[in-house]
Every structure is written in C-alpha cells, then in structure tokens.
C-alpha cells in the first residue's frame, strides 16, 4: 500500500500543484491509516473495505483524536481511494459514504493590536541580529505569509520600491503587498546588514542565521518566543498566530474576504471564511486602507 500512497502524493504534487504542507498532511494521514490496516491484517489496497475504514474511524475516536484530526483523516481517505479508483487500481471506492464528524467552529487565536505593537518593538535594531529579527517580524505580520514562505524568500523576491514580495510554492506564485513599517525594516536590513551576515556572498536567501546560513523554522520559532516573552505576551504565540492576527485585523478593519484570501494564498474562500466573525478593490488598495501598521 505504501507504493500507492507515494504514487498519490506524486500525483498531488505534479498534477494538482498542491503545497508542500498539504502533501505532508496527506502523507502523514495515509501512513497512519496504512499502519492501522497492517495491524489488522489488511496489506493490499484492493482488500480494503468500508468496514475497515469505519473501524479505523472508531479507533481514532477511541484514542481521543480531535474532531478536526478525524475529519482530515476522512478527507484524506476519500481523496486517496478516489484517485485509486479513477486510475483503475481498485474497482469500487471503499468508505465513499463515511461521514466526517461535525466540526465545532473555533476562532483562531490572535494577538491584539497592542500586543502586536509591543512584540514588534522588542528588537532594538542596534545590531545585525536584531535588525534581521525586526525585518522578519515586521514582514511576517505585514503580509501574513507562512513561516516556510518567510524563510524561503530570496532577496530578488522583494520589491522594496513598490512594496511587495513574491511568494513561490509548488509552481504557483502570488504577490503580497506590505506597508511602510515593513519597508523601512527591510531596507535597513538589506542595505546595511545582510551582506555582512552572509557566509557565502552568492547565497540568495533573504534571511540568514548568525552563521550566515539560511534561517530555519526552528530558529525563527525560538526568536519569536524570545521576543514574545520580552513583550510580556502571556498567550501562546507561534508564527501562525501572526498570520491569523494579520488576517483578523484586516477583516476587522473592513477588508473583504476575497482580498484576504488572495494575500494568504488560500485556494478556496471557505478557508478564509473563519475570519468573517472578526469583521462584521484591489488587493493593494484594500491593504493600504485596512492594515493597522503602515
């Protein structure tokens, strides 16, 4: 079954142009399913039945898996077995009528504008590390991009004069604007400090660590936690907290969901819909009118 999973993930990557995060989630869910099926003696994908899949859902529930986890597992199974059916690997789609548990609508955790301002004021910008940190934090909140997109940005992806970045993932790209606060922080970092921080002058990555090498996710999480503590923010803070805060603050100030969807890079509007409760044209116009830190 593992080879079928690998083939499915390759299909998502090459044909559907899914993001790396989506592919990792599908693979993790399907590997867990595969492990369970192996434990009950089902090793051939053609032998999987609806009963097997219902038993797996019951197994997840028995082990206190969250409704969101089970719902995602159901979605992964449906996509996987539909793919196998369309490619004539199996004759029927097992579990086609399995229902995912009803998800409780839960608003994402966000920071207040005051907390954001306190956080962004923490880097003193008096040395290379803090100038870099200031630029990273300002840009993350100014654009709402994912931490993986942040650390994978190249210097050529930033247009300082026009105030936008280009994010690229899985063959897709989107343009996201940023305001003057982020522009000033980026200009200071890129003009006066970045070159001296590079271990290899030809390195194209925008942000580098103290060794002059590309910044890692873990490295950014650590600096974010440090500044969150210094700012006296008691609630849990992650890179995604800034992404949620970015979207919620825009919507609460009147931004339309379609524009926020495009800036966040959501493939469907329903994913962005959760921010509607925080708020009651063109992307650049919406951004300039509604982002609280320009």
mmCIF file of C-alpha atoms in Angstrom:
data_model
loop_
_atom_site.group_PDB
_atom_site.id
_atom_site.type_symbol
_atom_site.label_atom_id
_atom_site.label_comp_id
_atom_site.label_asym_id
_atom_site.label_seq_id
_atom_site.Cartn_x
_atom_site.Cartn_y
_atom_site.Cartn_z
ATOM 1 C CA UNK A 1 0.000 0.000 0.000
ATOM 2 C CA UNK A 2 2.929 2.311 0.622
ATOM 3 C CA UNK A 3 3.740 2.485 -3.083
ATOM 4 C CA UNK A 4 0.136 3.542 -3.760
ATOM 5 C CA UNK A 5 0.448 6.326 -1.204
ATOM 6 C CA UNK A 6 3.710 7.504 -2.762
ATOM 7 C CA UNK A 7 2.072 7.497 -6.192
ATOM 8 C CA UNK A 8 -0.859 9.532 -4.853
ATOM 9 C CA UNK A 9 1.416 12.133 -3.265
ATOM 10 C CA UNK A 10 3.344 12.411 -6.539
ATOM 11 C CA UNK A 11 0.039 12.962 -8.340
ATOM 12 C CA UNK A 12 -0.897 15.753 -5.921
ATOM 13 C CA UNK A 13 2.477 17.399 -6.428
ATOM 14 C CA UNK A 14 2.709 17.114 -10.222
ATOM 15 C CA UNK A 15 -0.924 17.348 -11.305
ATOM 16 C CA UNK A 16 -2.749 19.233 -8.570
ATOM 17 C CA UNK A 17 0.208 21.508 -7.743
ATOM 18 C CA UNK A 18 -0.566 21.219 -4.040
ATOM 19 C CA UNK A 19 1.584 22.911 -1.429
ATOM 20 C CA UNK A 20 4.284 21.079 0.484
ATOM 21 C CA UNK A 21 2.276 21.420 3.716
ATOM 22 C CA UNK A 22 -0.763 19.798 2.079
ATOM 23 C CA UNK A 23 1.317 16.914 0.779
ATOM 24 C CA UNK A 24 2.927 16.348 4.175
ATOM 25 C CA UNK A 25 -0.521 16.275 5.825
ATOM 26 C CA UNK A 26 -1.944 13.786 3.317
ATOM 27 C CA UNK A 27 1.076 11.533 3.598
ATOM 28 C CA UNK A 28 1.004 11.585 7.398
ATOM 29 C CA UNK A 29 -2.724 10.744 7.484
ATOM 30 C CA UNK A 30 -2.440 7.944 4.943
ATOM 31 C CA UNK A 31 0.629 6.441 6.591
ATOM 32 C CA UNK A 32 -1.306 6.245 9.852
ATOM 33 C CA UNK A 33 -4.168 4.534 8.045
ATOM 34 C CA UNK A 34 -1.754 2.121 6.387
ATOM 35 C CA UNK A 35 -0.180 1.264 9.747
ATOM 36 C CA UNK A 36 -3.604 0.551 11.244
ATOM 37 C CA UNK A 37 -4.686 -1.614 8.323
ATOM 38 C CA UNK A 38 -1.459 -3.605 8.523
ATOM 39 C CA UNK A 39 -2.119 -4.202 12.220
ATOM 40 C CA UNK A 40 -5.461 -5.828 11.402
ATOM 41 C CA UNK A 41 -4.031 -7.916 8.568
ATOM 42 C CA UNK A 42 -5.049 -5.778 5.568
ATOM 43 C CA UNK A 43 -1.958 -5.196 3.435
ATOM 44 C CA UNK A 44 -3.380 -4.973 -0.092
ATOM 45 C CA UNK A 45 -5.196 -1.798 -1.086
ATOM 46 C CA UNK A 46 -7.650 -3.899 -3.118
ATOM 47 C CA UNK A 47 -8.747 -5.665 0.068
ATOM 48 C CA UNK A 48 -9.725 -2.527 1.963
ATOM 49 C CA UNK A 49 -13.445 -2.388 2.793
ATOM 50 C CA UNK A 50 -15.806 0.210 4.196
ATOM 51 C CA UNK A 51 -15.884 -1.817 7.397
ATOM 52 C CA UNK A 52 -12.097 -1.458 7.695
ATOM 53 C CA UNK A 53 -12.315 2.295 7.299
ATOM 54 C CA UNK A 54 -15.213 2.657 9.723
ATOM 55 C CA UNK A 55 -13.216 0.624 12.232
ATOM 56 C CA UNK A 56 -10.290 2.979 11.753
ATOM 57 C CA UNK A 57 -12.511 5.993 12.468
ATOM 58 C CA UNK A 58 -13.782 4.263 15.618
ATOM 59 C CA UNK A 59 -10.169 3.560 16.575
ATOM 60 C CA UNK A 60 -9.305 7.252 16.243
ATOM 61 C CA UNK A 61 -12.329 8.227 18.331
ATOM 62 C CA UNK A 62 -11.446 5.652 20.996
ATOM 63 C CA UNK A 63 -7.974 7.178 21.236
ATOM 64 C CA UNK A 64 -9.463 10.636 21.776
ATOM 65 C CA UNK A 65 -8.378 12.103 18.445
ATOM 66 C CA UNK A 66 -9.735 15.595 17.885
ATOM 67 C CA UNK A 67 -12.720 16.021 15.571
ATOM 68 C CA UNK A 68 -10.533 18.080 13.232
ATOM 69 C CA UNK A 69 -7.988 15.240 13.065
ATOM 70 C CA UNK A 70 -10.679 12.675 12.246
ATOM 71 C CA UNK A 71 -12.294 14.973 9.696
ATOM 72 C CA UNK A 72 -8.948 15.442 7.952
ATOM 73 C CA UNK A 73 -8.347 11.663 8.007
ATOM 74 C CA UNK A 74 -11.709 11.099 6.304
ATOM 75 C CA UNK A 75 -10.911 13.704 3.645
ATOM 76 C CA UNK A 76 -7.506 12.103 3.022
ATOM 77 C CA UNK A 77 -9.059 8.639 2.647
ATOM 78 C CA UNK A 78 -11.688 9.873 0.218
ATOM 79 C CA UNK A 79 -9.157 11.613 -1.990
ATOM 80 C CA UNK A 80 -6.782 8.642 -1.911
ATOM 81 C CA UNK A 81 -9.317 5.964 -2.784
ATOM 82 C CA UNK A 82 -10.996 8.164 -5.417
ATOM 83 C CA UNK A 83 -7.579 8.570 -7.040
ATOM 84 C CA UNK A 84 -7.038 4.787 -6.995
ATOM 85 C CA UNK A 85 -10.491 4.176 -8.467
ATOM 86 C CA UNK A 86 -10.002 6.662 -11.301
ATOM 87 C CA UNK A 87 -6.695 5.003 -12.114
ATOM 88 C CA UNK A 88 -8.359 1.559 -12.132
ATOM 89 C CA UNK A 89 -6.284 0.256 -9.228
ATOM 90 C CA UNK A 90 -9.490 -0.619 -7.345
ATOM 91 C CA UNK A 91 -12.989 -1.423 -8.641
ATOM 92 C CA UNK A 92 -15.003 0.447 -6.012
ATOM 93 C CA UNK A 93 -14.380 3.294 -3.584
ATOM 94 C CA UNK A 94 -14.472 1.948 -0.009
ATOM 95 C CA UNK A 95 -15.875 4.282 2.587
ATOM 96 C CA UNK A 96 -17.370 6.584 -0.017
ATOM 97 C CA UNK A 97 -20.253 7.410 2.317
ATOM 98 C CA UNK A 98 -18.272 7.724 5.543
ATOM 99 C CA UNK A 99 -19.230 10.959 7.273
ATOM 100 C CA UNK A 100 -16.704 13.136 8.994
ATOM 101 C CA UNK A 101 -17.599 14.375 12.499
ATOM 102 C CA UNK A 102 -19.197 17.787 12.668
ATOM 103 C CA UNK A 103 -16.541 20.335 13.490
ATOM 104 C CA UNK A 104 -17.138 22.909 16.157
ATOM 105 C CA UNK A 105 -16.458 26.347 14.734
ATOM 106 C CA UNK A 106 -13.421 27.645 16.561
ATOM 107 C CA UNK A 107 -11.893 31.051 16.047
ATOM 108 C CA UNK A 108 -8.103 31.037 15.732
ATOM 109 C CA UNK A 109 -6.017 32.577 18.477
ATOM 110 C CA UNK A 110 -4.876 36.086 17.623
ATOM 111 C CA UNK A 111 -2.967 38.896 19.283
ATOM 112 C CA UNK A 112 -4.449 42.308 19.919
ATOM 113 C CA UNK A 113 -3.057 45.268 18.006
ATOM 114 C CA UNK A 114 -1.453 46.437 21.263
ATOM 115 C CA UNK A 115 0.251 43.049 21.724
ATOM 116 C CA UNK A 116 1.463 43.118 18.124
ATOM 117 C CA UNK A 117 2.912 46.583 18.608
ATOM 118 C CA UNK A 118 4.685 45.514 21.807
ATOM 119 C CA UNK A 119 6.087 42.445 20.057
ATOM 120 C CA UNK A 120 7.387 44.393 17.076
ATOM 121 C CA UNK A 121 9.026 46.963 19.326
ATOM 122 C CA UNK A 122 11.208 44.351 21.047
ATOM 123 C CA UNK A 123 14.126 44.043 18.578
ATOM 124 C CA UNK A 124 16.303 47.058 19.350
ATOM 125 C CA UNK A 125 17.706 47.174 15.807
ATOM 126 C CA UNK A 126 21.135 48.058 17.242
ATOM 127 C CA UNK A 127 22.989 45.029 15.856
ATOM 128 C CA UNK A 128 22.813 42.743 12.859
ATOM 129 C CA UNK A 129 20.756 40.035 14.600
ATOM 130 C CA UNK A 130 18.111 42.394 15.913
ATOM 131 C CA UNK A 131 17.916 44.321 12.642
ATOM 132 C CA UNK A 132 17.248 40.995 10.903
ATOM 133 C CA UNK A 133 14.722 39.984 13.556
ATOM 134 C CA UNK A 134 12.926 43.316 13.236
ATOM 135 C CA UNK A 135 12.658 42.846 9.466
ATOM 136 C CA UNK A 136 11.385 39.270 9.806
ATOM 137 C CA UNK A 137 8.736 40.099 12.390
ATOM 138 C CA UNK A 138 7.543 43.210 10.571
ATOM 139 C CA UNK A 139 7.323 41.341 7.262
ATOM 140 C CA UNK A 140 5.515 38.346 8.751
ATOM 141 C CA UNK A 141 2.810 40.497 10.296
ATOM 142 C CA UNK A 142 2.689 42.867 7.316
ATOM 143 C CA UNK A 143 1.994 40.062 4.828
ATOM 144 C CA UNK A 144 0.516 37.138 6.770
ATOM 145 C CA UNK A 145 2.756 34.689 4.919
ATOM 146 C CA UNK A 146 3.574 31.262 6.337
ATOM 147 C CA UNK A 147 6.848 30.791 8.207
ATOM 148 C CA UNK A 148 8.067 28.400 5.482
ATOM 149 C CA UNK A 149 7.406 31.110 2.904
ATOM 150 C CA UNK A 150 9.239 33.638 5.054
ATOM 151 C CA UNK A 151 12.416 31.613 5.451
ATOM 152 C CA UNK A 152 12.393 30.558 1.780
ATOM 153 C CA UNK A 153 12.171 34.101 0.436
ATOM 154 C CA UNK A 154 15.009 35.127 -1.862
ATOM 155 C CA UNK A 155 16.414 38.642 -1.997
ATOM 156 C CA UNK A 156 15.084 39.007 -5.547
ATOM 157 C CA UNK A 157 11.558 38.223 -4.301
ATOM 158 C CA UNK A 158 11.400 41.603 -2.556
ATOM 159 C CA UNK A 159 10.469 44.793 -4.378
ATOM 160 C CA UNK A 160 11.267 47.498 -1.860
ATOM 161 C CA UNK A 161 10.277 50.433 -4.064
ATOM 162 C CA UNK A 162 6.807 49.132 -4.921
ATOM 163 C CA UNK A 163 6.283 47.438 -1.562
ATOM 164 C CA UNK A 164 5.533 43.806 -2.355
ATOM 165 C CA UNK A 165 7.023 40.330 -2.151
ATOM 166 C CA UNK A 166 6.597 37.353 -4.459
ATOM 167 C CA UNK A 167 5.850 34.025 -2.728
ATOM 168 C CA UNK A 168 6.516 30.846 -4.691
ATOM 169 C CA UNK A 169 5.412 27.335 -3.743
ATOM 170 C CA UNK A 170 4.697 24.196 -5.794
ATOM 171 C CA UNK A 171 4.870 26.019 -9.105
ATOM 172 C CA UNK A 172 2.487 28.763 -8.001
ATOM 173 C CA UNK A 173 3.281 32.317 -7.057
ATOM 174 C CA UNK A 174 1.394 35.214 -5.549
ATOM 175 C CA UNK A 175 2.192 38.855 -4.955
ATOM 176 C CA UNK A 176 1.631 40.174 -1.430
ATOM 177 C CA UNK A 177 1.919 43.888 -0.569
ATOM 178 C CA UNK A 178 3.484 45.307 2.575
ATOM 179 C CA UNK A 179 3.369 48.723 4.218
ATOM 180 C CA UNK A 180 5.908 51.340 5.207
ATOM 181 C CA UNK A 181 6.843 49.865 8.600
ATOM 182 C CA UNK A 182 7.954 46.622 6.963
ATOM 183 C CA UNK A 183 9.526 48.560 4.085
ATOM 184 C CA UNK A 184 11.716 50.571 6.457
ATOM 185 C CA UNK A 185 12.806 47.471 8.389
ATOM 186 C CA UNK A 186 13.584 45.533 5.208
ATOM 187 C CA UNK A 187 15.509 48.407 3.648
ATOM 188 C CA UNK A 188 17.667 48.780 6.770
ATOM 189 C CA UNK A 189 18.410 45.039 6.858
ATOM 190 C CA UNK A 190 19.018 44.565 3.129
ATOM 191 C CA UNK A 191 21.004 47.752 2.602
ATOM 192 C CA UNK A 192 23.205 47.904 5.685
ATOM 193 C CA UNK A 193 23.429 44.495 7.329
ATOM 194 C CA UNK A 194 22.527 41.454 5.202
ATOM 195 C CA UNK A 195 25.672 41.413 3.082
ATOM 196 C CA UNK A 196 27.952 41.265 6.122
ATOM 197 C CA UNK A 197 25.901 38.433 7.642
ATOM 198 C CA UNK A 198 26.220 36.146 4.602
ATOM 199 C CA UNK A 199 28.670 33.260 4.854
ATOM 200 C CA UNK A 200 28.506 32.829 1.091
ATOM 201 C CA UNK A 201 28.060 36.121 -0.835
ATOM 202 C CA UNK A 202 26.223 34.262 -3.600
ATOM 203 C CA UNK A 203 23.537 32.947 -1.207
ATOM 204 C CA UNK A 204 20.168 34.169 -2.439
ATOM 205 C CA UNK A 205 18.101 33.556 0.692
ATOM 206 C CA UNK A 206 16.808 36.808 2.158
ATOM 207 C CA UNK A 207 17.175 35.903 5.827
ATOM 208 C CA UNK A 208 20.191 34.100 7.283
ATOM 209 C CA UNK A 209 21.118 32.901 10.768
ATOM 210 C CA UNK A 210 24.085 34.009 12.881
ATOM 211 C CA UNK A 211 26.300 31.575 10.925
ATOM 212 C CA UNK A 212 25.409 33.239 7.637
ATOM 213 C CA UNK A 213 23.324 30.259 6.501
ATOM 214 C CA UNK A 214 19.605 30.053 5.636
ATOM 215 C CA UNK A 215 17.283 30.620 8.597
ATOM 216 C CA UNK A 216 15.412 27.512 9.804
ATOM 217 C CA UNK A 217 11.830 27.180 11.047
ATOM 218 C CA UNK A 218 13.131 26.211 14.480
ATOM 219 C CA UNK A 219 15.449 29.213 14.562
ATOM 220 C CA UNK A 220 12.601 31.594 13.808
ATOM 221 C CA UNK A 221 10.305 29.962 16.389
ATOM 222 C CA UNK A 222 12.974 30.493 19.054
ATOM 223 C CA UNK A 223 13.427 34.178 18.288
ATOM 224 C CA UNK A 224 9.664 34.713 18.155
ATOM 225 C CA UNK A 225 9.239 33.099 21.579
ATOM 226 C CA UNK A 226 12.082 35.230 22.973
ATOM 227 C CA UNK A 227 10.505 38.472 21.819
ATOM 228 C CA UNK A 228 7.044 37.322 22.891
ATOM 229 C CA UNK A 229 8.356 36.770 26.419
ATOM 230 C CA UNK A 230 10.122 40.145 26.412
ATOM 231 C CA UNK A 231 6.882 41.813 25.301
ATOM 232 C CA UNK A 232 5.024 40.235 28.212
ATOM 233 C CA UNK A 233 2.630 38.319 25.959
ATOM 234 C CA UNK A 234 1.189 35.547 28.116
ATOM 235 C CA UNK A 235 -0.851 33.709 25.477
ATOM 236 C CA UNK A 236 0.813 31.102 23.297
ATOM 237 C CA UNK A 237 2.427 32.675 20.265
ATOM 238 C CA UNK A 238 3.556 30.893 17.095
ATOM 239 C CA UNK A 239 4.348 32.100 13.575
ATOM 240 C CA UNK A 240 0.783 31.134 12.639
ATOM 241 C CA UNK A 241 -0.510 33.424 15.395
ATOM 242 C CA UNK A 242 0.890 36.353 13.425
ATOM 243 C CA UNK A 243 -0.714 35.010 10.236
ATOM 244 C CA UNK A 244 -4.094 34.749 11.989
ATOM 245 C CA UNK A 245 -3.645 38.187 13.539
ATOM 246 C CA UNK A 246 -2.796 39.696 10.157
ATOM 247 C CA UNK A 247 -5.998 38.334 8.615
ATOM 248 C CA UNK A 248 -8.246 39.091 11.585
ATOM 249 C CA UNK A 249 -7.019 42.674 11.896
ATOM 250 C CA UNK A 250 -7.552 43.336 8.188
ATOM 251 C CA UNK A 251 -11.085 41.924 8.254
ATOM 252 C CA UNK A 252 -11.996 43.757 11.456
ATOM 253 C CA UNK A 253 -10.932 46.989 9.749
ATOM 254 C CA UNK A 254 -13.121 46.353 6.722
ATOM 255 C CA UNK A 255 -11.073 44.254 4.292
ATOM 256 C CA UNK A 256 -13.139 41.953 2.079
ATOM 257 C CA UNK A 257 -12.549 38.218 2.441
ATOM 258 C CA UNK A 258 -11.650 37.706 -1.217
ATOM 259 C CA UNK A 259 -8.692 40.061 -0.977
ATOM 260 C CA UNK A 260 -7.546 38.499 2.293
ATOM 261 C CA UNK A 261 -7.870 35.058 0.686
ATOM 262 C CA UNK A 262 -5.528 36.091 -2.124
ATOM 263 C CA UNK A 263 -2.981 37.587 0.245
ATOM 264 C CA UNK A 264 -2.992 34.471 2.445
ATOM 265 C CA UNK A 265 -2.771 32.166 -0.571
ATOM 266 C CA UNK A 266 -5.860 30.133 0.363
ATOM 267 C CA UNK A 267 -7.028 28.044 -2.585
ATOM 268 C CA UNK A 268 -10.704 28.310 -1.578
ATOM 269 C CA UNK A 269 -12.624 31.133 0.078
ATOM 270 C CA UNK A 270 -14.182 28.813 2.667
ATOM 271 C CA UNK A 271 -10.785 28.526 4.366
ATOM 272 C CA UNK A 272 -10.713 32.296 4.820
ATOM 273 C CA UNK A 273 -14.354 32.409 5.946
ATOM 274 C CA UNK A 274 -13.388 31.791 9.584
ATOM 275 C CA UNK A 275 -12.116 35.368 9.787
ATOM 276 C CA UNK A 276 -15.537 36.753 8.882
ATOM 277 C CA UNK A 277 -16.506 36.813 12.557
ATOM 278 C CA UNK A 278 -13.718 39.294 13.232
ATOM 279 C CA UNK A 279 -15.166 41.879 10.928
ATOM 280 C CA UNK A 280 -18.621 42.176 10.631
ATOM 281 C CA UNK A 281 -10.593 46.881 -4.765
ATOM 282 C CA UNK A 282 -7.983 45.694 -5.399
ATOM 283 C CA UNK A 283 -5.560 43.964 -3.061
ATOM 284 C CA UNK A 284 -3.157 46.876 -2.738
ATOM 285 C CA UNK A 285 -5.982 49.353 -2.158
ATOM 286 C CA UNK A 286 -7.549 47.132 0.497
ATOM 287 C CA UNK A 287 -4.188 46.656 2.191
ATOM 288 C CA UNK A 288 -3.386 50.380 2.296
ATOM 289 C CA UNK A 289 -6.790 51.205 3.763
ATOM 290 C CA UNK A 290 -7.020 48.467 6.381
ATOM 291 C CA UNK A 291 -3.633 47.267 7.659
ATOM 292 C CA UNK A 292 -3.115 48.842 11.111
ATOM 293 C CA UNK A 293 0.698 49.109 10.871
ATOM 294 C CA UNK A 294 1.686 51.102 7.796
#
